[in-house]
Amino acid sequence: MAYTIVIDAGHGGADPGATYQGRQEKDDNLSLALAVGHILEQNGIHVVYTRTTDIYQTPFEKAQISNQENPDFFISFHRNSSEEPNQYSGVETLVYDPSGEKLTMAQNINGSLADLGFKDLGVKARPGLVVLRRTKAPALLVETGFLNTDADNQLYDEKQAEIARAIADAILGTLDQKKAENQAPSSETFYRVQTGLFRVRQNADRLLYELLDKGYPAFLLQEDGFFKVQVGAFRQLSNAILMERRLRRDGYATLITT
């Protein structure tokens, strides 16, 4: 059975969202939401859009659309803004609370966007936001750079296709990991990123706990007299490569294995 994801383009219609030098957040949100949704559909995901045109919906209506579909995830796209132009830069993903599958997906999205040059501002809890509080499915709100920061806009405009691909790959990688964790063992091949090989269990545990504390989906495998610390389980090699890049950026030695 295919996964269902509700894709929400934030704001719309009479609500432009943030504005800067004639640029309106609602337009960027819609173009990115459609691009990400198209890639997901090409990979077998059932995508439901809260809007595909420039219309206004209240946050409660967006949450209601999601709840009617009973999706696996709800993902809302936004651009950030600050009081003064060029005051801040970077991407962040908001969640109701930093736990579970939504946290893993949020970290994967942020990490993929950081690989394109954005500053990773982290995953933050925003329980007061209606689209996070009222949706029954795991919900994320992705802030793809600051609309009133010139450097973020330049990166956003120059790498639109890459941004959509990076977000979609992060979503697909998280879904692959979720499916692998829920399935019984089989002969199917999964790609994993190995970060350590130890003879002493205590040393392996130390690395494992460090990775878990940073939000990585790490686990310990005992095999051939060694303790192996590995991260993720991906059907697609490209998603394992994305995870490897994140780990390397954080200073870990890596090896993709199966």
C-alpha positions in Angstrom: 0.0 0.0 0.0 1.4 3.4 -1.0 2.2 6.1 1.5 -0.1 9.1 1.5 1.4 12.6 2.2 -0.6 15.8 2.4 1.5 18.7 0.9 0.5 22.2 2.0 1.5 25.4 0.4 1.4 27.9 3.2 -0.8 31.1 2.9 -2.5 31.9 -0.4 -5.2 34.2 -1.9 -5.7 37.3 0.2 -3.0 36.1 2.7 0.4 36.7 1.0 2.4 35.6 4.0 5.7 37.4 4.3 6.5 40.0 1.6 9.8 41.6 0.5 10.5 43.9 -2.4 7.4 42.7 -4.3 8.1 39.1 -3.5 5.3 37.2 -1.8 5.8 34.1 0.3 2.6 32.4 -0.9 4.0 32.2 -4.4 7.3 30.6 -3.3 5.4 28.2 -1.1 3.1 27.0 -3.9 5.9 26.5 -6.5 8.0 24.5 -4.1 5.0 22.4 -2.8 4.1 21.5 -6.3 7.6 20.6 -7.3 8.2 18.4 -4.2 4.8 16.7 -4.7 5.6 15.9 -8.3 8.8 14.1 -7.4 7.0 12.2 -4.6 4.3 11.1 -7.1 7.0 9.9 -9.5 8.2 7.7 -6.7 4.9 6.1 -6.0 3.6 8.3 -3.2 0.0 9.3 -3.1 0.1 13.1 -2.7 -2.9 15.2 -1.6 -2.5 19.0 -2.0 -4.3 21.5 0.2 -4.1 23.9 -2.7 -2.7 24.0 -6.2 -3.8 27.5 -7.1 -3.7 30.9 -5.4 -6.6 30.5 -3.0 -7.0 31.3 0.7 -7.6 28.7 3.4 -7.6 29.1 7.1 -5.1 26.9 9.0 -8.1 25.0 10.4 -9.3 24.2 6.9 -5.8 22.9 6.0 -5.8 20.7 9.0 -9.3 19.4 8.2 -8.2 18.5 4.6 -5.3 16.5 6.1 -7.5 14.7 8.7 -10.0 13.7 6.1 -7.3 11.9 4.1 -5.7 10.1 7.1 -2.2 10.5 5.6 1.1 9.2 6.9 2.5 12.7 7.1 1.4 16.3 6.7 4.1 18.7 5.4 3.6 22.5 5.1 5.9 24.7 3.1 6.8 28.3 4.2 9.5 30.9 3.9 10.7 32.6 7.1 10.9 36.3 7.8 12.5 38.7 10.4 11.9 42.2 11.7 14.8 43.6 9.7 16.0 42.7 6.2 19.1 40.4 6.1 18.9 40.0 9.8 18.9 36.1 9.8 19.4 33.3 7.3 18.9 29.6 7.2 16.3 26.8 7.2 14.4 25.3 10.1 11.6 22.8 10.4 8.9 23.2 13.0 7.0 20.3 14.7 4.5 20.0 17.4 7.1 18.3 19.6 10.5 17.0 18.7 9.9 13.2 18.8 9.1 10.2 16.7 9.1 9.9 12.9 8.4 13.6 12.3 11.6 14.5 14.1 13.6 12.1 11.9 12.1 13.5 8.7 12.6 17.1 9.9 16.3 16.4 10.6 16.7 14.7 7.2 15.1 17.7 5.4 17.2 20.2 7.2 20.4 18.2 6.6 19.6 17.9 2.9 19.0 21.6 2.5 22.2 22.3 4.4 24.1 20.3 1.8 22.9 22.9 -0.7 24.4 25.8 1.2 21.6 26.8 3.6 22.5 27.3 7.3 20.7 24.6 9.4 18.8 26.4 12.2 17.5 23.1 13.6 14.2 21.5 14.4 12.0 23.5 16.8 8.8 22.7 18.7 5.8 25.0 17.9 2.8 23.4 19.6 0.8 26.6 19.2 0.6 26.4 15.4 -2.8 25.2 14.2 -1.5 23.1 11.3 0.8 21.2 13.7 -1.7 21.0 16.6 -4.8 20.2 14.8 -3.5 17.6 12.3 -3.7 14.0 13.5 -0.9 12.8 11.3 2.8 13.5 12.1 3.2 17.1 10.9 6.1 19.3 9.8 6.3 22.9 8.7 9.4 23.6 6.6 10.8 27.2 6.6 12.9 27.2 3.5 15.1 30.3 4.1 14.2 33.9 5.0 12.2 35.8 2.4 13.7 39.1 3.5 17.3 37.9 3.3 19.0 38.5 0.0 21.5 35.6 0.3 18.7 33.1 1.0 16.6 34.3 -1.9 19.6 34.1 -4.2 20.2 30.5 -3.1 16.5 29.7 -3.3 16.2 31.1 -6.9 19.4 29.5 -8.2 18.8 26.1 -6.8 15.0 25.7 -7.0 15.1 22.3 -8.7 17.8 21.0 -6.4 15.9 22.2 -3.3 12.8 20.3 -4.4 14.8 17.2 -5.1 16.7 17.4 -1.8 13.5 17.7 0.2 11.8 14.9 -1.7 14.8 12.6 -1.3 14.8 13.3 2.5 11.1 12.4 2.7 11.6 9.3 0.6 14.6 8.2 2.7 12.6 8.6 5.9 9.8 6.5 4.5 12.2 3.8 3.3 13.6 3.7 6.8 10.1 3.5 8.4 9.1 0.7 6.1 12.3 -1.3 6.8 11.8 -1.0 10.5 8.2 -2.3 10.2 8.9 -5.2 8.0 10.0 -8.7 8.9 13.5 -9.7 7.9 13.8 -10.6 4.2 16.3 -11.1 1.5 15.7 -7.5 0.2 18.7 -5.3 0.1 18.9 -2.2 2.3 21.7 0.4 2.2 23.1 1.5 5.6 25.8 4.0 6.6 28.3 2.5 9.0 30.1 4.9 11.3 32.1 2.6 13.5 33.5 -0.9 13.9 34.6 -2.0 17.4 35.7 -5.1 19.3 34.8 -3.5 22.6 31.0 -3.1 23.2 31.5 -0.1 25.5 33.2 1.9 22.7 30.4 1.1 20.3 27.8 2.1 22.8 29.5 5.4 23.3 29.3 6.2 19.6 25.7 4.9 19.4 24.5 7.1 22.2 26.2 10.1 20.7 24.5 9.6 17.4 21.1 9.0 19.0 21.5 12.2 21.1 22.0 14.1 17.8 18.8 12.6 16.4 20.3 10.1 14.0 18.4 6.8 13.5 21.4 4.7 14.7 21.5 1.1 15.9 24.1 -1.5 17.0 24.8 -4.7 15.0 26.9 -7.5 16.4 28.5 -9.5 13.6 31.7 -11.6 13.0 33.0 -10.7 16.5 32.6 -7.0 16.0 30.2 -4.4 17.1 29.0 -2.2 14.2 27.4 1.1 14.6 25.2 1.9 11.6 22.6 4.5 10.6 19.4 4.1 8.6 18.1 1.4 6.3 17.4 2.7 2.8 16.1 1.0 -0.3 17.5 3.7 -2.6 21.3 4.2 -2.6 20.7 7.9 -3.2 19.0 8.3 0.1 21.9 6.5 1.9 24.3 8.9 0.2 22.3 11.8 1.5 22.6 10.4 5.1 26.3 9.8 4.5 26.8 13.4 3.6 25.1 14.6 6.8 27.3 12.3 8.9 30.5 13.4 7.1 29.5 17.0 7.6 29.1 16.3 11.4 32.7 14.9 11.4 32.0 11.1 11.3 33.9 8.6 9.2 31.4 6.7 7.0 31.0 3.6 4.9 27.9 2.7 2.9 27.1 -1.0 3.4 24.2 -3.4 2.9 
